[in-house]
Amino acid sequence: MRAVVVVGTQWGDEGKGKVTDYLAEQADMIVRYQGGANAGHTVVFKGQEYKLHLVPSGIFHPGKICVLAGGMVIDPVELCGELDELEKQGHDIAGLRVSYTAHLVLPYHKLLDGAEEVQRGANKIGTTQRGIGPAYVDKYARTGLRIVDLFDEAGLREKLKGLIDAKNRVLECVYGVKPISMNEVMSGLQRAAVRLKPFVCDASRLINEYIDAGRKVLLEGAQGTMLDIDHGTYPYVTASNPTAGGACTGSGIGPTKIKSVVGVVKAYSTRVGDGPLLTELKDETGVFIRERGHEYGATTGRPRRVGWLDLVIVKYASRVNGLTSLALTKLDTLAGLETVKVCIAYKKGSERLSDISFNLGEYGEYEPCYVEMKGWDESITVARSYDELPKEVREYIRLIENVTGTQVSLVSVGRDRGSTFALADVFA
Ligand code: IMP
C-alpha cells in the first residue's frame, strides 16, 4: 500500500502532531522526513500533555515503528534526553528507528545559530536556535557528520578535530563567541552512540519494505509549507523541505510510492518568528485567539503571532504539495467570536490578486480581502461527526473547500485525542 504524507499548509504549528497521532492509530509505521528539534509536537491524551521535538508522535501507540529518516538533522544528545523522558513516563520506545544517514546537530551548530541571528540584527529570521540552519549548511557544504559516524570513534575524532578548529575560528574571530572543546563535544557523542546503537538502521530500505509489503506508512512533515526553503517566504524559512516532495528525498522512497497528501490547516493563522503574515491581528481578537488556542511555541515558548485564516496561502499549499485532502484543526478555538473573517484574495490598490508574491517587499502594499462569516458557539467541542457541527462551521468548511478546491477529510474540535473525526478515509 502506498504511503500517506501529512504536511503543514501554513507556518507550522497547524496541529500536525495531533493529526499524525490520530492517523497513527491506523498506520504500521510513522516517519519523520526533515527538520530536527526545531519542531514541537503537542499531543494530549488521558488528561496529560506530551511535547515531542524529534520522535514522531506515533510513539504513543505501542507496537508502531517510528522512523527518524535520513532527511532529518538530529541532535543526538537531545534525542537521548527525549527517549529518557519517554521511558520515564512509561512509554515503550522499542519501535524507534534512526537512519544512519541523518545528519548530526552538534554544539557548534547551536552556537552559530545564535551568533548568526545576533549578526542579522533587525533582519533576523527568528530561528528556534536549535542549530538547524547551520547543520543543513554543513550537510550541503559536505562537511557534515552523520549518525553513522557515531559508530567509528577514531574516525569521528579525526573528522571532528578539523571541524572544531574551523568552527572555533569562526566563532571566536567573526562572532566573538567562546570556543568549544573536543572533550565537550565527544563526551556527549560517546554516550549517544551507546544509547542509540539498538535503533539505527538503513531507514530507506525499511520504509520501502513496509510499503512493498502492503503495510500502512505515514510520512510526517515538520514545520509548514510557508517555512519551506524552496517554496516558503524566503529568507524567513527553515533550512529544509517540509513540502511533500521532501517526503521522498527525506525518507528515501520514490514518488510512485506516495498515495495521498493530507494538508493540515489550522482554522486561523499563526506564525512564530519573523516574516510576512498579512492577516495578522494585533488587537484584542488576536489576544483572545492566542490565549484560547495556547499559541505559544512548543519549542521556544515564544508567543505566536496570530491572524485570520488566509486561504490564498492554503490554496498555494494545495498546489505545491499536490494535496489530496485537508485536515482542519482548532475550530474550537474560534468558538465564542461573533464574527470570523477568512482571507480569500489580496488587493494592491485597485488590483485584486489571487496568489502569493515572491517579492516580500510587496507585502507592505498588499491588503487582505475578507469574507466575513457568522461565528459559532462552544457546542462545537462535543461534535463527533460533520452533521453534529453547528451550521456556521459547516459553512466555514465549505468555504475552505470551495476556495482551495480541496476536500476536508479530517476535523478536529478540541485538544484531546478523542476530539478528531474523519469525513473520509485517507488510507483507502
Ligand atoms: P529554524 O528552523 O530554527 O532555523 O527557524 C527558521 C524559521 O522557522 C523561524 O521563523 C522559526 O520560528 C520557524 N520554525 C522552525 N520550526 C518551527 C516549527 O516547528 N513550528 C513553527 N515555526 C517553526
Short mmCIF file of C-alpha atoms and ligand atoms in Angstrom, two decimals:
data_model
loop_
_atom_site.label_atom_id
_atom_site.label_comp_id
_atom_site.label_asym_id
_atom_site.label_seq_id
_atom_site.Cartn_x
_atom_site.Cartn_y
_atom_site.Cartn_z
CA MET A 1 0.00 0.00 0.00
CA ARG A 2 1.38 3.40 -0.98
CA ALA A 3 2.23 5.92 1.75
CA VAL A 4 0.23 8.87 3.10
CA VAL A 5 2.04 12.18 3.68
CA VAL A 6 0.94 14.73 6.30
CA VAL A 7 2.17 18.30 5.72
CA GLY A 8 1.52 21.70 7.26
CA THR A 9 -0.13 24.16 4.88
CA GLN A 10 0.72 27.34 6.78
CA TRP A 11 3.68 28.35 9.01
CA GLY A 12 3.89 25.22 11.14
CA ASP A 13 2.03 24.62 14.41
CA GLU A 14 -1.13 23.64 12.49
CA GLY A 15 -1.69 20.63 14.73
CA LYS A 16 0.21 18.05 12.67
CA GLY A 17 1.18 16.19 15.85
CA LYS A 18 -2.48 15.67 16.68
CA VAL A 19 -3.41 14.65 13.13
CA THR A 20 -0.45 12.26 12.97
CA ASP A 21 -1.42 10.84 16.35
CA TYR A 22 -4.96 10.25 15.07
CA LEU A 23 -3.82 8.63 11.81
CA ALA A 24 -1.05 6.69 13.57
CA GLU A 25 -3.71 4.50 15.15
CA GLN A 26 -4.38 3.01 11.70
CA ALA A 27 -0.75 3.08 10.50
CA ASP A 28 2.01 0.49 10.93
CA MET A 29 4.88 2.93 10.55
CA ILE A 30 5.28 6.69 11.12
CA VAL A 31 8.23 8.50 9.53
CA ARG A 32 9.62 11.99 10.10
CA TYR A 33 11.45 13.09 6.99
CA GLN A 34 13.04 16.51 7.63
CA GLY A 35 13.91 19.14 10.20
CA GLY A 36 15.06 18.45 13.72
CA ALA A 37 14.40 19.62 17.26
CA ASN A 38 13.03 22.92 15.91
CA ALA A 39 9.66 21.14 15.73
CA GLY A 40 7.40 20.77 18.72
CA HIS A 41 4.51 18.35 18.55
CA THR A 42 1.94 18.50 21.32
CA VAL A 43 -0.35 15.55 21.96
CA VAL A 44 -2.94 15.38 24.75
CA PHE A 45 -4.44 12.11 25.94
CA LYS A 46 -5.79 10.76 29.24
CA GLY A 47 -5.69 14.35 30.53
CA GLN A 48 -1.92 14.60 30.11
CA GLU A 49 0.02 16.82 27.69
CA TYR A 50 3.12 15.48 25.91
CA LYS A 51 5.58 17.53 23.86
CA LEU A 52 7.93 15.90 21.37
CA HIS A 53 10.64 17.56 19.31
CA LEU A 54 12.31 14.73 17.40
CA VAL A 55 10.39 11.48 17.87
CA PRO A 56 7.15 11.19 15.83
CA SER A 57 4.01 11.28 17.95
CA GLY A 58 3.27 7.73 16.73
CA ILE A 59 5.49 6.56 19.61
CA PHE A 60 2.44 6.90 21.89
CA HIS A 61 0.83 3.99 20.04
CA PRO A 62 2.57 0.82 21.26
CA GLY A 63 3.70 -1.56 18.55
CA LYS A 64 4.16 1.07 15.81
CA ILE A 65 7.50 1.63 14.10
CA CYS A 66 8.61 5.29 14.35
CA VAL A 67 11.40 6.31 11.99
CA LEU A 68 13.68 9.34 12.13
CA ALA A 69 14.62 9.36 8.45
CA GLY A 70 17.77 10.46 6.63
CA GLY A 71 16.44 13.91 5.71
CA MET A 72 16.45 14.94 9.36
CA VAL A 73 19.16 16.74 11.31
CA ILE A 74 19.39 15.15 14.74
CA ASP A 75 20.96 16.44 17.91
CA PRO A 76 21.91 13.04 19.36
CA VAL A 77 22.16 14.33 22.93
CA GLU A 78 18.71 15.89 22.69
CA LEU A 79 17.30 12.69 21.17
CA CYS A 80 18.68 10.66 24.09
CA GLY A 81 17.05 13.13 26.51
CA GLU A 82 13.72 12.73 24.72
CA LEU A 83 13.99 8.93 24.86
CA ASP A 84 14.85 9.02 28.59
CA GLU A 85 11.81 11.22 29.23
CA LEU A 86 9.51 8.91 27.23
CA GLU A 87 10.76 5.88 29.16
CA LYS A 88 10.39 7.69 32.47
CA GLN A 89 6.73 8.33 31.57
CA GLY A 90 6.32 4.61 30.92
CA HIS A 91 6.17 4.68 27.10
CA ASP A 92 7.66 1.82 25.10
CA ILE A 93 10.36 3.06 22.69
CA ALA A 94 11.23 -0.31 21.16
CA GLY A 95 9.61 0.77 17.86
CA LEU A 96 12.06 3.62 17.29
CA ARG A 97 14.38 3.52 14.26
CA VAL A 98 17.02 6.10 13.35
CA SER A 99 18.54 6.43 9.89
CA TYR A 100 22.29 6.00 9.51
CA THR A 101 22.26 8.90 7.06
CA ALA A 102 20.55 11.59 9.15
CA HIS A 103 22.95 14.46 9.85
CA LEU A 104 24.10 15.43 13.33
CA VAL A 105 23.36 18.73 15.00
CA LEU A 106 26.44 19.47 17.12
CA PRO A 107 27.08 22.07 19.84
CA TYR A 108 28.85 24.42 17.40
CA HIS A 109 25.76 24.49 15.16
CA LYS A 110 23.69 25.85 18.04
CA LEU A 111 26.32 28.46 18.90
CA LEU A 112 26.47 29.54 15.26
CA ASP A 113 22.66 29.69 15.01
CA GLY A 114 22.57 32.11 17.96
CA ALA A 115 25.54 34.21 16.77
CA GLU A 116 24.23 34.50 13.19
CA GLU A 117 20.87 35.73 14.44
CA VAL A 118 22.56 38.44 16.51
CA GLN A 119 24.58 39.43 13.44
CA ARG A 120 21.39 39.75 11.34
CA GLY A 121 20.09 42.38 13.75
CA ALA A 122 16.79 43.85 12.54
CA ASN A 123 16.75 41.31 9.67
CA LYS A 124 16.78 38.31 11.99
CA ILE A 125 14.83 35.22 10.92
CA GLY A 126 13.63 34.39 14.42
CA THR A 127 15.06 30.86 14.36
CA THR A 128 14.43 28.38 17.15
CA GLN A 129 18.21 28.44 17.90
CA ARG A 130 18.36 24.65 17.70
CA GLY A 131 21.25 24.70 15.22
CA ILE A 132 19.07 23.58 12.32
CA GLY A 133 20.25 26.05 9.65
CA PRO A 134 23.98 25.64 10.37
CA ALA A 135 23.63 21.82 10.41
CA TYR A 136 22.00 21.83 6.95
CA VAL A 137 24.67 24.30 5.74
CA ASP A 138 27.34 21.73 6.70
CA LYS A 139 25.35 18.94 5.04
CA TYR A 140 25.33 20.80 1.72
CA ALA A 141 28.92 22.01 2.16
CA ARG A 142 29.73 18.30 2.56
CA THR A 143 31.37 18.85 5.90
CA GLY A 144 28.51 17.39 7.97
CA LEU A 145 28.71 14.38 10.25
CA ARG A 146 26.03 11.71 10.20
CA ILE A 147 24.52 9.21 12.62
CA VAL A 148 26.68 6.50 11.03
CA ASP A 149 29.82 8.42 12.09
CA LEU A 150 28.91 7.90 15.75
CA PHE A 151 29.94 4.26 15.46
CA ASP A 152 33.54 4.82 14.34
CA GLU A 153 35.08 6.62 17.29
CA ALA A 154 38.56 7.04 15.84
CA GLY A 155 37.20 8.32 12.53
CA LEU A 156 34.78 10.62 14.34
CA ARG A 157 37.58 12.14 16.43
CA GLU A 158 39.68 12.69 13.34
CA LYS A 159 36.85 14.43 11.43
CA LEU A 160 35.78 16.47 14.45
CA LYS A 161 39.30 17.75 15.10
CA GLY A 162 39.43 19.66 11.82
CA LEU A 163 35.81 20.75 12.08
CA ILE A 164 36.04 22.06 15.63
CA ASP A 165 39.22 24.01 14.77
CA ALA A 166 37.48 25.62 11.78
CA LYS A 167 34.24 26.37 13.65
CA ASN A 168 36.11 27.81 16.62
CA ARG A 169 37.97 30.22 14.34
CA VAL A 170 34.62 31.50 13.02
CA LEU A 171 33.01 31.59 16.48
CA GLU A 172 35.90 33.48 18.04
CA CYS A 173 37.13 35.72 15.23
CA VAL A 174 33.85 36.58 13.47
CA TYR A 175 31.33 36.48 16.31
CA GLY A 176 33.44 36.86 19.47
CA VAL A 177 31.89 33.72 20.97
CA LYS A 178 33.79 31.45 23.40
CA PRO A 179 35.25 28.41 21.56
CA ILE A 180 34.19 24.86 22.35
CA SER A 181 36.45 21.93 23.21
CA MET A 182 36.76 18.49 21.64
CA ASN A 183 36.01 16.88 25.02
CA GLU A 184 32.74 18.78 25.38
CA VAL A 185 31.57 17.52 22.00
CA MET A 186 32.96 13.98 22.22
CA SER A 187 31.62 13.08 25.66
CA GLY A 188 28.02 13.73 24.55
CA LEU A 189 28.53 11.78 21.33
CA GLN A 190 30.09 8.75 23.02
CA ARG A 191 27.12 8.40 25.36
CA ALA A 192 24.69 8.91 22.47
CA ALA A 193 26.44 6.24 20.37
CA VAL A 194 25.82 3.62 23.06
CA ARG A 195 22.21 4.73 23.69
CA LEU A 196 21.22 4.94 20.01
CA LYS A 197 23.02 1.81 18.74
CA PRO A 198 19.99 -0.54 19.08
CA PHE A 199 17.82 1.80 17.00
CA VAL A 200 19.95 2.66 13.95
CA CYS A 201 19.18 1.18 10.54
CA ASP A 202 19.00 1.68 6.76
CA ALA A 203 15.74 3.62 7.05
CA SER A 204 15.07 3.90 3.31
CA ARG A 205 15.25 0.13 2.97
CA LEU A 206 12.94 -0.43 5.95
CA ILE A 207 10.35 2.12 4.76
CA ASN A 208 10.31 0.65 1.24
CA GLU A 209 9.94 -2.87 2.64
CA TYR A 210 6.92 -1.78 4.66
CA ILE A 211 5.29 -0.08 1.67
CA ASP A 212 6.01 -3.03 -0.63
CA ALA A 213 4.53 -5.44 1.93
CA GLY A 214 1.23 -3.50 1.80
CA ARG A 215 1.59 -2.01 5.27
CA LYS A 216 0.32 1.46 6.14
CA VAL A 217 3.06 4.08 6.24
CA LEU A 218 2.53 7.67 7.35
CA LEU A 219 5.16 10.26 6.41
CA GLU A 220 5.07 13.28 8.71
CA GLY A 221 6.48 16.68 7.78
CA ALA A 222 7.53 19.17 10.43
CA GLN A 223 7.09 22.98 10.15
CA GLY A 224 4.88 24.05 7.21
CA THR A 225 4.70 24.96 3.54
CA MET A 226 5.42 28.67 4.08
CA LEU A 227 8.58 27.74 6.00
CA ASP A 228 9.86 25.53 3.16
CA ILE A 229 13.33 26.55 1.97
CA ASP A 230 12.20 26.48 -1.70
CA HIS A 231 8.51 27.34 -1.52
CA GLY A 232 8.17 29.46 1.62
CA THR A 233 8.64 33.16 2.35
CA TYR A 234 12.41 33.06 1.84
CA PRO A 235 14.57 34.04 3.76
CA TYR A 236 12.06 33.72 6.64
CA VAL A 237 12.02 29.95 6.34
CA THR A 238 13.56 26.85 7.82
CA ALA A 239 16.51 25.13 6.10
CA SER A 240 14.71 22.03 4.76
CA ASN A 241 11.74 20.91 2.63
CA PRO A 242 8.62 20.29 4.74
CA THR A 243 6.58 20.12 1.50
CA ALA A 244 5.50 16.75 0.11
CA GLY A 245 8.46 16.45 -2.30
CA GLY A 246 10.72 16.43 0.75
CA ALA A 247 8.95 13.28 1.94
CA CYS A 248 10.56 11.35 -0.94
CA THR A 249 14.12 12.64 -0.66
CA GLY A 250 13.98 12.75 3.13
CA SER A 251 12.83 9.18 3.60
CA GLY A 252 14.43 7.54 0.56
CA ILE A 253 11.33 6.46 -1.34
CA GLY A 254 10.24 7.21 -4.89
CA PRO A 255 7.28 9.50 -5.72
CA THR A 256 5.43 6.45 -7.09
CA LYS A 257 5.23 5.13 -3.52
CA ILE A 258 3.02 8.01 -2.35
CA LYS A 259 -0.71 7.62 -2.44
CA SER A 260 -2.09 10.77 -0.88
CA VAL A 261 -1.04 14.04 0.75
CA VAL A 262 -3.05 15.45 3.65
CA GLY A 263 -2.57 19.18 4.30
CA VAL A 264 -3.16 20.27 7.87
CA VAL A 265 -4.95 23.63 8.10
CA LYS A 266 -5.45 25.46 11.36
CA ALA A 267 -8.76 27.38 11.43
CA TYR A 268 -6.75 30.61 11.69
CA SER A 269 -3.13 31.63 11.03
CA THR A 270 -0.15 31.70 13.37
CA ARG A 271 3.48 32.41 12.78
CA VAL A 272 6.34 32.21 15.25
CA GLY A 273 9.40 34.05 14.04
CA ASP A 274 9.68 36.91 11.57
CA GLY A 275 8.35 37.34 8.02
CA PRO A 276 5.05 38.39 6.43
CA LEU A 277 1.69 37.48 7.98
CA LEU A 278 -0.83 39.51 6.04
CA THR A 279 -3.90 38.67 8.12
CA GLU A 280 -2.13 39.38 11.45
CA LEU A 281 -4.39 40.54 14.29
CA LYS A 282 -2.70 42.95 16.64
CA ASP A 283 -5.91 43.70 18.56
CA GLU A 284 -7.89 42.02 21.33
CA THR A 285 -9.25 39.38 18.91
CA GLY A 286 -5.65 38.30 18.33
CA VAL A 287 -5.05 38.10 22.07
CA PHE A 288 -8.30 36.11 22.51
CA ILE A 289 -7.26 33.58 19.87
CA ARG A 290 -3.69 33.31 21.23
CA GLU A 291 -4.88 32.60 24.76
CA ARG A 292 -7.74 30.29 23.78
CA GLY A 293 -5.53 28.38 21.36
CA HIS A 294 -2.49 28.19 23.67
CA GLU A 295 -0.50 29.79 20.87
CA TYR A 296 2.95 29.74 22.42
CA GLY A 297 5.88 27.97 20.70
CA ALA A 298 6.19 24.33 21.87
CA THR A 299 9.97 24.58 21.37
CA THR A 300 10.80 28.13 22.43
CA GLY A 301 7.76 29.26 24.44
CA ARG A 302 7.57 32.42 22.28
CA PRO A 303 4.07 33.92 21.84
CA ARG A 304 2.91 33.15 18.31
CA ARG A 305 1.69 35.91 16.04
CA VAL A 306 -1.99 35.31 15.26
CA GLY A 307 -4.20 36.18 12.27
CA TRP A 308 -7.35 35.20 10.39
CA LEU A 309 -7.27 32.16 8.10
CA ASP A 310 -5.55 33.02 4.80
CA LEU A 311 -6.90 30.81 2.03
CA VAL A 312 -4.53 32.29 -0.57
CA ILE A 313 -1.81 30.52 1.40
CA VAL A 314 -3.74 27.25 1.75
CA LYS A 315 -4.56 27.25 -1.97
CA TYR A 316 -0.86 27.76 -2.72
CA ALA A 317 -0.02 24.90 -0.32
CA SER A 318 -2.54 22.71 -2.11
CA ARG A 319 -0.69 23.37 -5.37
CA VAL A 320 2.93 22.91 -4.24
CA ASN A 321 2.13 19.79 -2.19
CA GLY A 322 -0.41 18.21 -4.55
CA LEU A 323 -2.80 17.93 -1.63
CA THR A 324 -5.47 15.26 -1.92
CA SER A 325 -7.36 16.40 1.19
CA LEU A 326 -7.26 18.76 4.15
CA ALA A 327 -7.29 18.14 7.91
CA LEU A 328 -8.90 21.07 9.67
CA THR A 329 -7.79 21.77 13.25
CA LYS A 330 -8.57 24.08 16.17
CA LEU A 331 -12.04 25.10 15.01
CA ASP A 332 -12.99 25.15 18.70
CA THR A 333 -10.53 27.99 19.39
CA LEU A 334 -12.68 30.39 17.39
CA ALA A 335 -15.88 29.44 19.29
CA GLY A 336 -17.41 32.44 21.02
CA LEU A 337 -16.43 35.03 18.40
CA GLU A 338 -19.41 36.86 16.99
CA THR A 339 -17.92 37.03 13.51
CA VAL A 340 -14.94 35.35 11.90
CA LYS A 341 -13.07 36.53 8.83
CA VAL A 342 -11.40 34.50 6.11
CA CYS A 343 -8.96 35.99 3.59
CA ILE A 344 -9.79 34.76 0.08
CA ALA A 345 -7.62 37.13 -2.02
CA TYR A 346 -5.25 40.10 -1.68
CA LYS A 347 -5.57 43.56 -3.09
CA LYS A 348 -2.90 46.02 -4.13
CA GLY A 349 -4.54 49.36 -4.78
CA SER A 350 -7.44 48.55 -7.08
CA GLU A 351 -5.85 45.30 -8.28
CA ARG A 352 -7.23 42.00 -6.89
CA LEU A 353 -4.64 39.20 -6.54
CA SER A 354 -5.34 35.53 -6.01
CA ASP A 355 -1.77 34.33 -5.41
CA ILE A 356 1.16 35.00 -3.10
CA SER A 357 4.06 37.28 -4.01
CA PHE A 358 7.68 36.12 -4.07
CA ASN A 359 8.85 39.69 -3.57
CA LEU A 360 8.40 40.10 0.17
CA GLY A 361 8.84 43.87 -0.18
CA GLU A 362 5.46 43.93 -1.99
CA TYR A 363 3.54 42.69 1.04
CA GLY A 364 3.71 46.18 2.52
CA GLU A 365 1.33 47.27 -0.28
CA TYR A 366 -0.97 44.23 -0.02
CA GLU A 367 -4.20 44.10 1.92
CA PRO A 368 -6.30 41.02 2.63
CA CYS A 369 -9.78 40.71 1.02
CA TYR A 370 -12.01 39.13 3.65
CA VAL A 371 -15.24 37.19 3.65
CA GLU A 372 -16.96 37.84 6.95
CA MET A 373 -18.95 34.98 8.45
CA LYS A 374 -21.15 34.46 11.49
CA GLY A 375 -19.23 32.83 14.36
CA TRP A 376 -20.20 29.70 16.33
CA ASP A 377 -20.57 28.67 19.96
CA GLU A 378 -18.96 26.18 22.32
CA SER A 379 -21.24 23.30 21.26
CA ILE A 380 -18.67 22.53 18.58
CA THR A 381 -16.38 20.69 21.03
CA VAL A 382 -18.86 17.83 21.54
CA ALA A 383 -19.40 17.21 17.82
CA ARG A 384 -18.09 13.86 16.60
CA SER A 385 -19.38 13.96 13.04
CA TYR A 386 -19.90 16.52 10.27
CA ASP A 387 -23.67 16.54 10.83
CA GLU A 388 -23.22 17.40 14.52
CA LEU A 389 -21.22 20.54 13.67
CA PRO A 390 -23.02 23.89 14.00
CA LYS A 391 -24.32 25.22 10.67
CA GLU A 392 -21.81 28.11 10.75
CA VAL A 393 -18.88 25.67 10.99
CA ARG A 394 -20.19 23.64 8.07
CA GLU A 395 -20.31 26.85 6.06
CA TYR A 396 -16.72 27.66 7.12
CA ILE A 397 -15.63 24.21 5.93
CA ARG A 398 -17.48 24.61 2.62
CA LEU A 399 -15.80 27.97 2.00
CA ILE A 400 -12.37 26.41 2.60
CA GLU A 401 -13.17 23.54 0.22
CA ASN A 402 -14.52 25.88 -2.47
CA VAL A 403 -11.64 28.37 -2.42
CA THR A 404 -8.86 25.76 -2.24
CA GLY A 405 -10.53 23.17 -4.47
CA THR A 406 -9.55 20.53 -1.90
CA GLN A 407 -11.87 18.40 0.24
CA VAL A 408 -11.68 18.22 4.04
CA SER A 409 -11.05 14.64 5.23
CA LEU A 410 -10.44 15.23 8.96
CA VAL A 411 -11.82 17.67 11.51
CA SER A 412 -10.51 18.40 14.99
CA VAL A 413 -12.68 20.25 17.50
CA GLY A 414 -10.71 20.02 20.75
CA ARG A 415 -7.34 19.34 22.36
CA ASP A 416 -7.94 15.75 23.37
CA ARG A 417 -7.16 12.75 21.17
CA GLY A 418 -10.84 11.78 21.04
CA SER A 419 -11.96 15.08 19.52
CA THR A 420 -10.86 14.34 15.94
CA PHE A 421 -13.16 12.69 13.41
CA ALA A 422 -12.84 11.64 9.79
CA LEU A 423 -15.02 12.66 6.85
CA ALA A 424 -13.07 10.34 4.54
CA ASP A 425 -10.53 7.51 4.91
CA VAL A 426 -7.12 8.87 3.85
CA PHE A 427 -5.62 5.35 3.67
CA ALA A 428 -8.40 3.99 1.42
P1 IMP B 1 14.82 27.28 12.31
O1 IMP B 1 14.07 26.14 11.71
O2 IMP B 1 15.09 27.12 13.78
O3 IMP B 1 16.04 27.61 11.52
O4 IMP B 1 13.89 28.59 12.21
C1 IMP B 1 13.53 29.16 10.96
C2 IMP B 1 12.09 29.67 10.99
O5 IMP B 1 11.20 28.56 11.09
C3 IMP B 1 11.76 30.55 12.20
O6 IMP B 1 10.79 31.50 11.81
C4 IMP B 1 11.15 29.59 13.19
O7 IMP B 1 10.32 30.23 14.13
C5 IMP B 1 10.37 28.69 12.24
N1 IMP B 1 10.13 27.33 12.76
C6 IMP B 1 11.00 26.32 12.83
N2 IMP B 1 10.41 25.22 13.32
C7 IMP B 1 9.13 25.54 13.54
C8 IMP B 1 8.00 24.79 14.00
O8 IMP B 1 8.06 23.60 14.29
N3 IMP B 1 6.83 25.48 14.08
C9 IMP B 1 6.72 26.79 13.72
N4 IMP B 1 7.74 27.52 13.28
C10 IMP B 1 8.94 26.90 13.17
#
